[in-house]
Amino acid sequence: MLNLACLVPIFPLIGSIINGFFGLRIGKNAVGMVACGSVALSFLTVLLMFASLLFTPAEERMFEQVLFTWMAAGDFSVDFGFQIDPLSMVMMLVVTGVGFLIHVYSIGYMHEEYSYYRYFAYLNLFMFSMLLLVMGNNFLVMFIGWEGVGVCSYFLIGYYFEKKSACDAGVKAFVVNRVGDFAFLLAIMYIFNIFGTIDFSDVMHMAPEKLIFGAEPVTIITLLLFIGATGKSAQIPLYTWLPDAMEGPTPVSALIHAATMVTAGVYMVVRCSVLFEMAPLIMLTVAFIGGATALMAATIGMTQYDIKRVLAYSTVSQIGYMFLACGVGAYTAAIFHLVTHAFFKACLFLGSGSVIHGIHGEQDMRKMGGLKEHQPITYITFLISTFAIAGIFPLSGFFSKDEILYHALMDGNIILWGMGATGALLTAFYMFRLVFMTFWGESRVDPHVHPHESPKVMTLPLMILAGLATVGGLLGIPLVHGWHALHNWLEPVLHFDLAATLEHSRHMLHAQGEHPASWAHLLIETEHNVWVEIALMLLSLGIAITGIVGAYFCYVKNPDLPGKFIKGQWGYELVKNKYGVDELYDATIVKPTVVGSFFLWKTADQKGIDGGVNAVANVIGWFSVQARVFQSGFVRNYALFMVMGFLVLLILMF
Amino acid sequence: MDGFVPLNHYLLLSATLFVIGVLGVLLRRNVIVVFMSIEIMLNAVNISLIAFDHYLNNSDGQVFSFMVMCVAAAEVSVGLAIIISMFRNKPTVNLDEFNILKW
Amino acid sequence: MELLIFYPLAGFCVLMGLGVIISSSPINSALSLIAMMMGLAGVFVLQQAHFLAILQIIVYAGAIMVLFMFVIMLLNLKSAEEDTWSIRPQNTYVSVLTGFLALGALYKIACVISQAKLDSPAAVPDDFGTVVRVGTTLFTDFVLPFEVASILLLAAMVGAVVLAKNKID
């Protein structure tokens, strides 16, 4: 059953080709059918594979399918193959499942669009690339998917290409992503240089033998990998593209910029967890970057008025949590949060899309309000997801976020926990600010617009996603040992023998005549402390409720309060302008690049290179003008020259 | 010798006819006459071929002059068709009127 | 004996060749050409190339020249206008130069031919130039060129039809 793997990405590819080439001809209904059908087929295939993986023993849940040798040059040989193991299975389920729901939703959301087929062709192409990314059995296949989702993201952000801001946002996303991609590519080259292969399973098996714990090579590799991850997953310092990416259609934001593509970085870090485990310095960096991003994005989220931008910053912040978890070695928690986040954030984005759809394209929260009467289904599902992201028991976000915070405190330190907890407080606050401003209170909607509930095809995915956001927490029941289903499921993939690795590294260092520092403290196992966990749960529940109550007071009870509070505060202005990071990048990177490029264009290229080329052309042109005399067009002239040449030859040869 | 024609004479005849053909191509403007001059040149070559053939007692030269005749036939048929279609575009056979060959 | 036949024949051929390029009427040119072909057939016979002599008459004088006459009639060509002999004024210098070169070449050729010892031919067998002999060579050693020639003729035929049929835009 597992060798159906190759079909999974093929379906969306076929769908994309059909829609892309024949989309205009076959009509809107057929386009929607093809797009959703192809993803549904993929999803069913994945379900079948999941079932068969479930019935294999835990140790054997690792299946590689090599389709063909992609390229072979000297020592370098890359297969085009898929790797199916519990980790990629989780990702495949999320990608195809959530992807399918969003495809269905898109049918309703995009129905008025003329280039409907283009949208679905891109969306299917995205599914194909994303599946390559998560299913690839080596770094290069993953990289193809990585680039593929990048380019689809570019296409879809710039979907409304008549709008300049959308084009700019697309370019920005693409260019910022390139920075990370370049680092990722360098990491792949370095890995090949050291291991002689770029196969995931080979690299992970060889890593403890070939690399020295905490030494330079592994540190550089993981640093480069992490820079790649920050680009794709919108972390500090490369997060600026994601809020701008909201220029795309809302379902795209839900699928690409919330549920799947932006979590690719997390997936990649977890996939290379063995390497990261061997670089403690980078682990710490990952944790702090994640924590800082979670906190910073949350503060920005509090000040935004565009409904989608709030959600975008929320996404950045939540992915920060995932990296925080990765950084402290809690990979299961990271994947757990990835899955639950995919559910509730997709639901939130689709809900916001439904709101925007219902009031005809308005995105400013100051012009919403009182929508819960008009859009009851959207409101209920949105509220459930908001509770989930805020971390209210027993919704899914509570479990996953709590697990991260627990590990941040136990395996990391109090600073990391503090960042996470503050972020959680802010998250609850700004998410409920969003809900209160959008659905509660007086209606500030343009009186000419009559808000209406969205059609079934849009509300149904919302309901399913809200349901998943509710029960998703059951994947990882805390406290009781052995009840954490996701942990048990991922255990074979994430297994890493630290003691043996340290022992081996010690031997290698001895062989080089060096004496390593003591690593004994690394081997101390932190006991699973149930009471601490319970205390933390209660604490974070309290934090979430505080945030919600705070938002209630500020935006429902006395709506004037925030206005008074923020008046004249330079701190507020700073946060509202997103800490000036965009301006900083503009001044330090973009401007010098533009100026330098102008110099190269105007002076170096137009004067230097073009001048040289034109000079050569002019000289040749002059000679051609001289030679034109011979080219008179009279046949007899040619005959004369021919005879003349013939005679010269004759005289010369005898 | 007793009346035997030496090879030189044949070659001389061949060369003379060839030069006459060349002169015709170079000096005449009438495209049909130019064409006929080309035929003269081909025939001059045939004389040479057969003279050498006879001299060396070989059949290859005759086969070659046979081929030359084939080529001449092909050339004449296509060439005259070209002349006719040229004549349709511009009712003249004066070569100096056709100078659009330079593009 | 052969010389006695050769000189008048050769002289006739040269004369007719000159007639082709000198006469101002294309019809006269064509008739001169036919006469020259006939003369050349005689020269071939003198060299015992009987088969080719027949071919010369049938193919050249018979087929090709008929085609020429046909085109001349079709285009209704009168005697050439003002000057039949001419050099384009722009070509004067080049033409003079070519003339000098031609003189040089002729001098060279004359030197080569006069120095060559060419009058001891191999004995000519009886069947030289017969259809059997030429045909045997043609269909054994030169089968491939023969077939290629047939393709060439076919292509020329199709080309002629295409060219003459359509009005070229």
PDB file of N, CA and C in Angstrom, chain A residues 632 634 636-637 640-641 643-645 647-648 650-651 654, chain C residues 86 88 91 94-95 97-98 101-102 104-105 108-109 112:
ATOM      1  N   SER A 632      25.902  43.717 -55.493  1.00  0.00           N
ATOM      2  CA  SER A 632      25.113  44.657 -56.280  1.00  0.00           C
ATOM      3  C   SER A 632      23.736  44.118 -56.611  1.00  0.00           C
ATOM      4  N   PHE A 634      23.203  42.192 -59.197  1.00  0.00           N
ATOM      5  CA  PHE A 634      23.192  41.818 -60.615  1.00  0.00           C
ATOM      6  C   PHE A 634      23.878  40.470 -60.803  1.00  0.00           C
ATOM      7  N   ARG A 636      25.038  39.030 -63.296  1.00  0.00           N
ATOM      8  CA  ARG A 636      26.229  39.008 -64.161  1.00  0.00           C
ATOM      9  C   ARG A 636      27.453  39.498 -63.402  1.00  0.00           C
ATOM     10  N   ASN A 637      27.190  40.376 -62.461  1.00  0.00           N
ATOM     11  CA  ASN A 637      28.287  40.823 -61.625  1.00  0.00           C
ATOM     12  C   ASN A 637      28.887  39.668 -60.840  1.00  0.00           C
ATOM     13  N   LEU A 640      30.843  37.445 -62.990  1.00  0.00           N
ATOM     14  CA  LEU A 640      32.154  38.019 -63.300  1.00  0.00           C
ATOM     15  C   LEU A 640      33.147  37.758 -62.179  1.00  0.00           C
ATOM     16  N   PHE A 641      32.684  38.000 -60.948  1.00  0.00           N
ATOM     17  CA  PHE A 641      33.592  37.761 -59.820  1.00  0.00           C
ATOM     18  C   PHE A 641      33.966  36.299 -59.723  1.00  0.00           C
ATOM     19  N   VAL A 643      34.194  34.101 -62.157  1.00  0.00           N
ATOM     20  CA  VAL A 643      35.188  33.777 -63.179  1.00  0.00           C
ATOM     21  C   VAL A 643      36.545  34.319 -62.792  1.00  0.00           C
ATOM     22  N   MET A 644      36.519  35.547 -62.235  1.00  0.00           N
ATOM     23  CA  MET A 644      37.788  36.149 -61.843  1.00  0.00           C
ATOM     24  C   MET A 644      38.488  35.305 -60.787  1.00  0.00           C
ATOM     25  N   GLY A 645      37.734  34.924 -59.787  1.00  0.00           N
ATOM     26  CA  GLY A 645      38.318  34.094 -58.733  1.00  0.00           C
ATOM     27  C   GLY A 645      38.829  32.786 -59.286  1.00  0.00           C
ATOM     28  N   LEU A 647      39.901  32.192 -62.264  1.00  0.00           N
ATOM     29  CA  LEU A 647      41.147  32.399 -63.011  1.00  0.00           C
ATOM     30  C   LEU A 647      42.333  32.576 -62.064  1.00  0.00           C
ATOM     31  N   VAL A 648      42.107  33.323 -60.990  1.00  0.00           N
ATOM     32  CA  VAL A 648      43.192  33.506 -60.012  1.00  0.00           C
ATOM     33  C   VAL A 648      43.634  32.158 -59.483  1.00  0.00           C
ATOM     34  N   LEU A 650      43.347  29.296 -60.906  1.00  0.00           N
ATOM     35  CA  LEU A 650      44.007  28.543 -61.977  1.00  0.00           C
ATOM     36  C   LEU A 650      45.464  28.947 -62.091  1.00  0.00           C
ATOM     37  N   ILE A 651      45.693  30.290 -62.067  1.00  0.00           N
ATOM     38  CA  ILE A 651      47.064  30.771 -62.217  1.00  0.00           C
ATOM     39  C   ILE A 651      47.903  30.370 -61.021  1.00  0.00           C
ATOM     40  N   PHE A 654      48.834  26.356 -61.103  1.00  0.00           N
ATOM     41  CA  PHE A 654      49.773  25.758 -62.067  1.00  0.00           C
ATOM     42  C   PHE A 654      51.113  26.472 -62.034  1.00  0.00           C
TER      43      PHE A 654
ATOM     44  N   SER C  86      27.327  43.808 -73.985  1.00  0.00           N
ATOM     45  CA  SER C  86      27.511  44.948 -73.087  1.00  0.00           C
ATOM     46  C   SER C  86      28.205  44.522 -71.806  1.00  0.00           C
ATOM     47  N   ARG C  88      28.392  46.060 -67.840  1.00  0.00           N
ATOM     48  CA  ARG C  88      27.824  47.105 -66.999  1.00  0.00           C
ATOM     49  C   ARG C  88      28.897  48.151 -66.744  1.00  0.00           C
ATOM     50  N   ASN C  91      31.227  47.880 -63.959  1.00  0.00           N
ATOM     51  CA  ASN C  91      32.097  46.710 -63.910  1.00  0.00           C
ATOM     52  C   ASN C  91      33.335  46.847 -64.793  1.00  0.00           C
ATOM     53  N   VAL C  94      36.835  45.910 -63.293  1.00  0.00           N
ATOM     54  CA  VAL C  94      36.907  44.490 -62.945  1.00  0.00           C
ATOM     55  C   VAL C  94      36.956  43.651 -64.209  1.00  0.00           C
ATOM     56  N   SER C  95      36.216  44.077 -65.211  1.00  0.00           N
ATOM     57  CA  SER C  95      36.193  43.294 -66.443  1.00  0.00           C
ATOM     58  C   SER C  95      37.556  43.312 -67.119  1.00  0.00           C
ATOM     59  N   LEU C  97      40.395  43.786 -65.681  1.00  0.00           N
ATOM     60  CA  LEU C  97      41.272  42.946 -64.855  1.00  0.00           C
ATOM     61  C   LEU C  97      41.058  41.476 -65.170  1.00  0.00           C
ATOM     62  N   THR C  98      39.780  41.087 -65.265  1.00  0.00           N
ATOM     63  CA  THR C  98      39.468  39.697 -65.579  1.00  0.00           C
ATOM     64  C   THR C  98      40.039  39.312 -66.938  1.00  0.00           C
ATOM     65  N   LEU C 101      43.641  38.570 -66.535  1.00  0.00           N
ATOM     66  CA  LEU C 101      43.780  37.282 -65.854  1.00  0.00           C
ATOM     67  C   LEU C 101      43.522  36.152 -66.828  1.00  0.00           C
ATOM     68  N   ALA C 102      42.522  36.325 -67.683  1.00  0.00           N
ATOM     69  CA  ALA C 102      42.181  35.273 -68.644  1.00  0.00           C
ATOM     70  C   ALA C 102      43.348  35.042 -69.610  1.00  0.00           C
ATOM     71  N   GLY C 104      46.457  35.556 -68.936  1.00  0.00           N
ATOM     72  CA  GLY C 104      47.490  34.845 -68.183  1.00  0.00           C
ATOM     73  C   GLY C 104      47.167  33.375 -68.088  1.00  0.00           C
ATOM     74  N   ALA C 105      45.902  33.083 -67.794  1.00  0.00           N
ATOM     75  CA  ALA C 105      45.494  31.694 -67.642  1.00  0.00           C
ATOM     76  C   ALA C 105      45.657  30.944 -68.956  1.00  0.00           C
ATOM     77  N   LYS C 108      49.213  30.078 -69.520  1.00  0.00           N
ATOM     78  CA  LYS C 108      49.604  28.945 -68.671  1.00  0.00           C
ATOM     79  C   LYS C 108      49.131  27.634 -69.279  1.00  0.00           C
ATOM     80  N   ILE C 109      47.851  27.653 -69.682  1.00  0.00           N
ATOM     81  CA  ILE C 109      47.273  26.410 -70.201  1.00  0.00           C
ATOM     82  C   ILE C 109      48.010  25.978 -71.468  1.00  0.00           C
ATOM     83  N   VAL C 112      51.176  24.334 -70.532  1.00  0.00           N
ATOM     84  CA  VAL C 112      50.987  22.994 -69.985  1.00  0.00           C
ATOM     85  C   VAL C 112      50.675  22.008 -71.095  1.00  0.00           C
TER      86      VAL C 112
END
